[in-house]
Amino acid sequence: MPFSMDSLPTSSELPLRFACIRSSKSFRYCCQLSFFAATIPLLHLADVVKSGRFVTMRGVSSPTVRSLQRFLKSIIFLATLSVCCGFLGFVDNVGASHLTSDHNEVHIVNMGHNGDVHRDMLIDKHHAMLTSVKKSQDDAARSMIYSYRNGFSGFSARLSPSEVATISRMEGVVSVFPSRQRKLHTTRSWEFLGVDDAIISQLGGADNFQHNMRNTSHRGKTLRELASYGSDVVVGVLDSGVWPESESFSDHGMSPVPPSWKGVCETGDAFKLSNCNRKIIGARMYIKGYEARFGPLNVTSTGEYRSVRDKDGHGTHTASTAAGREVPHAAALGGFGAGTASGGAALARLAIYKVCWPLPGESPAGDNTCSDADMLAAFDDAIADGVDILSVSIGSNNPQPDYFEDSIAIGSLHAYRHGILVSCSAGNSGPKEGTVSNVAPWLLTVAASSVDRDFTGPIVLRNGQILEGQTVTPYVLKQRFYPLVHAADVLRSNASVNFSSLEPSQCLANSLDSSKAKGKIILCMRGVNARVEKGREVLRAGGAGMILANLPSNGVEVSVDAHMLPATAVTSDTGENIIAYLKLAKTPKARLLPPRTHLGVKPSPFIAAFSSQGPNSLTPFILKPDISAPGLNILAAWSGANGPTKLEFDKRRVKYNIYSGTSMSCPHVSGVAALLKSIHPTWSPAAIKSAIMTTASVIGSDGRMIKTAAGKVATPFLMGAGEINPTLAADPGLVYDIKLDNYCDFLRSAGYNMTLISITIGVNAPCARKNHMKTSDLNLPSIAIDLSLSRSIQVSRKVKNVGSAHGIYIASIEEPSGIKIDVFPSKLIFNHVGESRRFNIKISHYKEHKYAKNGYSFGSLSWVDGKGHNVRSPIVVKL
């Protein structure tokens, strides 16, 4: 047991320590502490005598005498305390809380399923556990951050390392882990996805719907009309809050709040009760975890609201994408993307859970930070409030945390128990492999793709070349040629950049020389700082305009921004063309043409380069991401307190803004899930996830396989099952359903302790009575296996009929290169809706095929009924 001199109790504090007598099992700790504490003054006194600094009382100042007297009193008192320990049996880590540093970190104590225990009893239990390792009930109360007691059991509190160790050993505790900081994964898209196309045009007739949907009145209806635009489905959004005055959150014409709703509308800084309505029916904020880590929120320096009101804009954007109202004549700054803005489920209700706050000392253009402790509290309340769908555009960097130490995985598993589908962003760490976040199999993890819309801003070089660029800046240069220079050629002599890297060309803050840059168009390269900060630097240096070029890793993915000067962004190939021109031309010049919106771009979609990729770094043979959806240059509602660039100097204000990230793709899927929930209210989260995945498309608008931003064919590691197709998802034919106890089997196969699984799942370990399953046997609508150590593997799946009462499905296989696949039975016959059939898949090497070790091969299995259903599952094989 470590001891700290600074944390030993003084004699005046010691009487307070008798509170520990109420504890239960710390006799040895008390005696060790008393013995050690009593020894300290003796050692100190011996040291004083030995040094010759104290020989007699004569000539010694009275403070020194009083100090000696205090030492002697401490000896007597602590000796008595030691004897007291022997007779009274001091217990429960008497010194744990005050023998460690005062800088205790916030930890989460995960206690799994709440066992349907009354919430008040759970709160008492949590406080009792915390009190047992603290020096008093008051100390425990001050340390407690949240008590989780609605959807699951646990708490978050400031704990020392020794307290963490003690609580970890307590009965009923699944895990204790630090509260980490997560980050946000930051109109035309819905039209592009076809939610307003007539059902009959895609499915071949209304009779393809299940029995409760085959009314002839459905013919010619759109998916949103059939789903009543998601009316009365509640979408919860964990994010940075909401700007309630946006027209996207109007409740005009909406019916009363569903009686099943149990949530609240919390008031606060600039957020009144009237800011909630029949659209925004719930509003809560969570800041205790953030403030425990960073101190009190500085509203003056950040401009943030201590309420659900959204200063950043991210939360407003995601909420309106998922479930915003239809707003005609919406557009970004400069009129870009003009049209009717709408969320996927325009009449769904919104419950806002603000869990993300500004990171102290960071650029306002960066993302907010979100505490695990705060997010778990939001999950806990959302479950009790009665949400149907949760949209979480938040994640963590790799390595991914263990499932039992991941707040999103924990919260979403308990949400799953209550029938709530949780849609999460895959992350923005692409194009590097193995960077995907939110990898738990019960989550629906979303990658980002493009739509068929460009905001073209062409460049004309003096030699006559016309190069394609993209922009949404409202500023236009006079139509004449301007000198064109590379940023590296107009650097300040004392610029703080790494000249052995790309930094000289990346227009970093205060790097450009005004005397060299003034009046010129500056070519800047992406990377290091925010794109809008590069434009700011060119503006500061007096540049006339900017061309922002992709790096090769970004390929053809062009993210547009509302720069504060004339600017356009180009692909990596176009950037290289411009660099080549700069090298050859004696007096290079260029002009930037006025921008315009261009629809019907082909090929589309492509997978955005920033979108995080598989394989799954935690459980490699659970395929992630699951699906892709629009996330590049998405127009949606914005905060009235922030400019379109989010930079402090940007005083412009917009009602709608264009933003990119898997944060934008996630609410697209959340909106679709809300529509499906409205059409199929009894479907489980797994059934909705399956319907979305098995009906996804892998073919782009050009009739070819969907590609990456770099022009390569996109694999399931980039797009999961493919691009979401909302209309087809409404009638998938078959679904791969998963019961909660199936996750018990999965966790056991992944190596988790059965006792902890039982506590977490909240069942009597049904998987303990079954044969040990393989991870790859989890009934997901995707298949990922490791064939690097064996010749063949067999996996099992079960599908449930949700289509026609009588259906016959035939297996159609696209074999991965070098891999032989056998499915048995190869024909599935269903006689009624709800009937299930199991099948097996044998995956093996072709003997004559040569393959590269540690590589991957991709294919698919589809069940086809000849009536419009093509139930497709991607297959990933490690070689």
XYZ file of N, CA, C and O in Angstrom, residues 26-140:
460
model
N -11.812 -3.435 7.061
C -10.508 -2.831 6.848
C -9.643 -2.811 8.093
O -8.876 -1.872 8.309
N -9.734 -3.791 8.941
C -8.947 -3.856 10.163
C -7.446 -3.691 9.858
O -6.755 -2.890 10.472
N -6.979 -4.442 8.851
C -5.541 -4.419 8.567
C -5.093 -3.067 8.020
O -4.003 -2.594 8.326
N -5.936 -2.413 7.247
C -5.565 -1.124 6.684
C -5.452 -0.079 7.791
O -4.544 0.753 7.806
N -6.414 -0.108 8.712
C -6.411 0.849 9.816
C -5.139 0.705 10.637
O -4.478 1.685 10.975
N -4.790 -0.541 10.983
C -3.611 -0.772 11.819
C -2.335 -0.373 11.091
O -1.421 0.202 11.692
N -2.264 -0.686 9.768
C -1.079 -0.302 9.006
C -0.934 1.214 8.979
O 0.156 1.757 9.175
N -2.038 1.886 8.745
C -2.014 3.345 8.706
C -1.577 3.909 10.053
O -0.720 4.797 10.131
N -2.170 3.408 11.139
C -1.871 3.939 12.468
C -0.400 3.726 12.814
O 0.270 4.610 13.336
N 0.107 2.535 12.537
C 1.500 2.236 12.836
C 2.430 3.145 12.046
O 3.367 3.741 12.578
N 2.123 3.265 10.737
C 2.983 4.081 9.895
C 2.923 5.554 10.306
O 3.937 6.223 10.445
N 1.699 6.039 10.536
C 1.520 7.447 10.889
C 2.190 7.764 12.217
O 2.747 8.849 12.408
N 2.136 6.829 13.177
C 2.769 7.057 14.478
C 4.270 7.043 14.368
O 4.976 7.642 15.180
N 4.775 6.344 13.361
C 6.231 6.238 13.181
C 6.820 7.512 12.611
O 7.972 7.868 12.904
N 6.066 8.222 11.803
C 6.586 9.406 11.117
C 7.169 10.441 12.079
O 8.310 10.870 11.921
N 6.414 10.861 13.111
C 6.983 11.875 14.003
C 8.197 11.355 14.770
O 9.107 12.117 15.068
N 8.229 10.057 15.091
C 9.392 9.503 15.785
C 10.633 9.591 14.906
O 11.713 9.956 15.348
N 10.454 9.224 13.637
C 11.581 9.297 12.712
C 12.053 10.733 12.538
O 13.243 11.023 12.482
N 11.093 11.619 12.450
C 11.436 13.029 12.282
C 12.189 13.543 13.513
O 13.198 14.232 13.401
N 11.703 13.175 14.698
C 12.353 13.620 15.931
C 13.764 13.049 16.019
O 14.712 13.750 16.381
N 13.912 11.763 15.646
C 15.242 11.150 15.675
C 16.184 11.856 14.727
O 17.363 12.052 15.018
N 15.640 12.259 13.571
C 16.463 12.956 12.582
C 16.914 14.308 13.109
O 18.070 14.713 12.925
N 16.018 14.995 13.814
C 16.367 16.296 14.395
C 17.468 16.145 15.433
O 18.447 16.899 15.465
N 17.296 15.136 16.304
C 18.306 14.925 17.348
C 19.641 14.546 16.740
O 20.699 15.058 17.112
N 19.594 13.632 15.757
C 20.835 13.158 15.159
C 21.590 14.270 14.449
O 22.811 14.322 14.449
N 20.861 15.208 13.870
C 21.519 16.276 13.118
C 22.142 17.324 14.002
O 22.869 18.196 13.537
N 21.835 17.274 15.327
C 22.406 18.268 16.225
C 21.645 19.557 16.256
O 22.039 20.512 16.917
N 20.505 19.576 15.503
C 19.714 20.801 15.468
C 18.886 20.960 16.725
O 18.336 22.011 16.985
N 18.742 19.884 17.512
C 17.965 19.991 18.749
C 18.642 19.116 19.810
O 18.690 17.901 19.686
N 19.218 19.734 20.826
C 19.916 18.978 21.865
C 19.230 19.129 23.192
O 18.910 18.164 23.873
N 18.931 20.372 23.578
C 18.182 20.643 24.804
C 17.093 21.624 24.491
O 17.037 22.202 23.422
N 16.203 21.852 25.434
C 15.118 22.808 25.242
C 15.603 24.237 25.355
O 14.924 25.146 24.947
N 16.790 24.396 25.938
C 17.295 25.753 26.163
C 17.600 26.423 24.819
O 18.265 25.856 23.962
N 17.146 27.629 24.675
C 17.445 28.413 23.474
C 16.561 28.067 22.289
O 16.701 28.662 21.236
N 15.665 27.143 22.493
C 14.798 26.765 21.377
C 13.561 27.651 21.383
O 12.977 27.894 22.445
N 13.181 28.148 20.266
C 12.028 29.057 20.195
C 10.742 28.330 20.554
O 10.612 27.111 20.424
N 9.776 29.079 21.057
C 8.517 28.480 21.477
C 7.777 27.783 20.328
O 7.141 26.757 20.563
N 7.823 28.294 19.078
C 7.172 27.546 18.001
C 7.746 26.149 17.839
O 7.020 25.192 17.597
N 9.061 26.062 18.045
C 9.689 24.750 17.920
C 9.234 23.827 19.038
O 8.995 22.643 18.846
N 9.104 24.398 20.244
C 8.624 23.612 21.381
C 7.199 23.126 21.119
O 6.870 21.954 21.339
N 6.375 24.058 20.608
C 5.002 23.664 20.325
C 4.955 22.587 19.233
O 4.123 21.683 19.280
N 5.871 22.697 18.268
C 5.929 21.682 17.221
C 6.267 20.330 17.813
O 5.666 19.316 17.470
N 7.235 20.338 18.763
C 7.604 19.084 19.405
C 6.439 18.513 20.200
O 6.178 17.305 20.179
N 5.734 19.404 20.870
C 4.592 18.945 21.651
C 3.532 18.302 20.752
O 2.927 17.287 21.093
N 3.345 18.912 19.571
C 2.377 18.342 18.630
C 2.820 16.961 18.174
O 2.023 16.053 18.014
N 4.139 16.806 17.942
C 4.667 15.505 17.549
C 4.355 14.458 18.614
O 3.882 13.366 18.330
N 4.639 14.821 19.906
C 4.427 13.863 20.999
C 2.960 13.515 21.152
O 2.590 12.369 21.384
N 2.100 14.547 21.017
C 0.667 14.282 21.112
C 0.207 13.351 19.981
O -0.641 12.476 20.170
N 0.808 13.567 18.788
C 0.435 12.724 17.658
C 0.798 11.274 17.918
O 0.047 10.352 17.581
N 2.005 11.091 18.571
C 2.440 9.732 18.870
C 1.439 9.045 19.785
O 0.997 7.930 19.540
N 1.079 9.768 20.846
C 0.141 9.186 21.811
C -1.204 8.909 21.154
O -1.793 7.831 21.307
N -1.707 9.900 20.381
C -3.025 9.746 19.780
C -3.052 8.609 18.763
O -3.960 7.780 18.757
N -2.033 8.571 17.910
C -2.010 7.550 16.880
C -1.785 6.164 17.456
O -2.296 5.172 16.935
N -1.018 6.101 18.535
C -0.848 4.802 19.202
C -2.190 4.328 19.748
O -2.548 3.149 19.641
N -2.911 5.268 20.343
C -4.251 4.925 20.847
C -5.159 4.486 19.698
O -5.941 3.536 19.826
N -5.049 5.192 18.585
C -5.847 4.841 17.409
C -5.543 3.420 16.943
O -6.428 2.657 16.573
N -4.258 3.055 16.999
C -3.868 1.718 16.591
C -4.498 0.668 17.483
O -4.982 -0.357 17.028
N -4.486 0.931 18.801
C -5.129 0.007 19.744
C -6.631 -0.071 19.460
O -7.249 -1.141 19.483
N -7.206 1.104 19.174
C -8.642 1.166 18.875
C -8.975 0.291 17.676
O -9.992 -0.399 17.664
N -8.090 0.307 16.697
C -8.311 -0.534 15.518
C -8.395 -1.992 15.924
O -9.230 -2.748 15.410
N -7.519 -2.361 16.831
C -7.486 -3.753 17.239
C -8.774 -4.183 17.909
O -9.213 -5.315 17.760
N -9.401 -3.285 18.701
C -10.611 -3.662 19.428
C -11.884 -3.444 18.611
O -12.847 -4.189 18.731
N -11.922 -2.378 17.827
C -13.159 -2.032 17.128
C -13.237 -2.584 15.709
O -14.320 -2.624 15.131
N -12.084 -2.967 15.150
C -12.105 -3.536 13.795
C -12.411 -2.514 12.725
O -13.404 -2.634 12.030
N -11.568 -1.489 12.630
C -11.734 -0.517 11.542
C -11.755 -1.276 10.220
O -11.050 -2.263 10.051
N -12.569 -0.761 9.277
C -12.770 -1.547 8.062
C -12.798 -0.691 6.809
O -12.825 0.523 6.858
N -12.820 -1.461 5.697
C -13.037 -0.874 4.370
C -12.060 0.217 3.972
O -12.446 1.358 3.748
N -10.798 -0.157 3.904
C -9.797 0.760 3.336
C -9.795 2.117 4.011
O -9.990 3.142 3.377
N -9.583 2.109 5.341
C -9.713 3.334 6.109
C -8.956 4.497 5.516
O -9.418 5.625 5.538
N -7.790 4.222 4.982
C -7.014 5.369 4.498
C -7.021 5.527 3.014
O -6.311 6.374 2.502
N -7.811 4.737 2.314
C -7.686 4.727 0.859
C -7.880 6.091 0.242
O -7.118 6.511 -0.612
N -8.908 6.799 0.683
C -9.232 8.056 0.014
C -8.266 9.166 0.352
O -8.140 10.115 -0.403
N -7.570 9.075 1.518
C -6.697 10.196 1.868
C -5.230 9.784 1.913
O -4.401 10.500 2.435
N -4.917 8.624 1.330
C -3.514 8.243 1.213
C -3.045 8.359 -0.228
O -1.982 7.907 -0.573
N -3.877 8.910 -1.081
C -3.514 9.076 -2.478
C -3.643 10.537 -2.849
O -4.102 11.364 -2.073
N -3.256 10.826 -4.075
C -3.266 12.207 -4.540
C -4.669 12.781 -4.541
O -5.657 12.083 -4.732
N -4.762 14.074 -4.327
C -6.053 14.756 -4.384
C -6.584 14.838 -5.807
O -7.738 15.135 -6.019
N -5.707 14.586 -6.793
C -6.094 14.730 -8.189
C -6.749 13.436 -8.667
O -6.229 12.721 -9.520
N -7.901 13.114 -8.100
C -8.612 11.902 -8.474
C -9.311 12.110 -9.811
O -9.922 13.146 -10.053
N -9.243 11.108 -10.676
C -9.868 11.186 -11.985
C -11.278 10.617 -11.935
O -11.597 9.769 -11.112
N -12.102 11.087 -12.873
C -13.458 10.560 -12.966
C -13.401 9.160 -13.580
O -12.802 8.952 -14.636
N -13.998 8.199 -12.887
C -14.103 6.831 -13.380
C -15.564 6.436 -13.438
O -16.408 6.970 -12.715
N -15.856 5.477 -14.300
C -17.205 4.931 -14.428
C -17.213 3.530 -13.847
O -16.363 2.700 -14.189
N -18.148 3.290 -12.955
C -18.335 1.972 -12.361
C -19.528 1.325 -13.064
O -20.671 1.747 -12.889
N -19.247 0.331 -13.890
C -20.255 -0.342 -14.696
C -20.765 -1.557 -13.928
O -20.012 -2.482 -13.638
N -22.058 -1.545 -13.599
C -22.650 -2.633 -12.824
C -23.726 -3.384 -13.605
O -24.523 -4.125 -13.029
N -23.739 -3.198 -14.934
C -24.594 -3.986 -15.791
C -26.068 -3.690 -15.664
O -26.492 -2.578 -15.336
N -26.865 -4.724 -15.931
C -28.323 -4.604 -15.898
C -28.785 -4.234 -14.491
O -28.230 -4.719 -13.498
N -29.800 -3.384 -14.409
C -30.257 -2.914 -13.098
C -31.157 -3.899 -12.361
O -31.575 -3.634 -11.228
N -31.449 -5.037 -13.006
C -32.258 -6.051 -12.346
C -33.650 -5.592 -11.988
O -34.301 -6.169 -11.111
N -34.105 -4.528 -12.669
C -35.437 -3.956 -12.404
C -35.606 -3.518 -10.953
O -36.721 -3.482 -10.420
N -34.492 -3.205 -10.301
C -34.536 -2.686 -8.936
C -35.000 -1.237 -8.978
O -34.652 -0.478 -9.894
N -35.767 -0.817 -8.004
C -36.260 0.563 -7.977
C -35.085 1.537 -7.990
O -34.066 1.326 -7.326
N -35.240 2.613 -8.726
C -34.151 3.566 -8.925
C -33.641 4.149 -7.613
O -32.439 4.373 -7.465
N -34.526 4.376 -6.648
C -34.076 4.926 -5.363
C -33.177 3.949 -4.622
O -32.196 4.350 -3.977
N -33.485 2.671 -4.725
C -32.654 1.660 -4.090
C -31.283 1.581 -4.766
O -30.261 1.384 -4.105
N -31.279 1.753 -6.081
C -29.996 1.744 -6.803
C -29.142 2.939 -6.403
O -27.926 2.814 -6.222
N -29.762 4.098 -6.289
C -29.014 5.295 -5.868
C -28.395 5.064 -4.499
O -27.217 5.373 -4.269
N -29.175 4.514 -3.571
C -28.645 4.232 -2.227
C -27.489 3.243 -2.304
O -26.482 3.391 -1.593
N -27.630 2.243 -3.157
C -26.570 1.241 -3.299
C -25.293 1.873 -3.832
O -24.187 1.588 -3.346
N -25.434 2.728 -4.830
C -24.256 3.382 -5.420
C -23.555 4.263 -4.388
O -22.321 4.253 -4.292
N -24.318 5.026 -3.631
C -23.724 5.904 -2.618
C -23.075 5.090 -1.503
O -22.019 5.482 -0.979
N -23.676 3.955 -1.159
C -23.081 3.114 -0.120
C -21.739 2.545 -0.580
O -20.773 2.500 0.199
N -21.684 2.124 -1.845
C -20.424 1.596 -2.371
C -19.344 2.666 -2.365
O -18.199 2.421 -1.985
N -19.726 3.866 -2.795
C -18.746 4.942 -2.851
C -18.318 5.364 -1.448
O -17.131 5.612 -1.190
N -19.259 5.422 -0.519
C -18.943 5.796 0.858
C -17.973 4.805 1.487
O -17.112 5.179 2.295
N -18.082 3.538 1.090
C -17.236 2.503 1.689
C -15.762 2.700 1.375
O -14.907 2.173 2.080
N -15.442 3.455 0.322
C -14.034 3.698 0.004
C -13.633 5.148 0.245
O -12.476 5.519 0.031
N -14.581 5.957 0.660
C -14.288 7.345 0.953
C -14.232 7.543 2.465
O -14.636 6.684 3.247
N -13.759 8.701 2.908
C -13.571 8.927 4.338
C -14.853 9.327 5.044
O -14.914 9.304 6.273
N -15.859 9.715 4.274
C -17.128 10.095 4.892
C -18.214 10.105 3.837
O -17.940 10.073 2.631
N -19.446 10.184 4.295
C -20.562 10.297 3.372
C -20.507 11.612 2.607
O -20.862 11.665 1.426
N -20.066 12.659 3.269
C -19.947 13.956 2.590
C -18.910 13.876 1.483
O -19.097 14.428 0.390
N -17.788 13.206 1.774
C -16.743 13.052 0.767
C -17.278 12.248 -0.422
O -16.997 12.563 -1.579
N -18.042 11.215 -0.130
C -18.633 10.410 -1.193
C -19.592 11.250 -2.034
O -19.605 11.163 -3.267
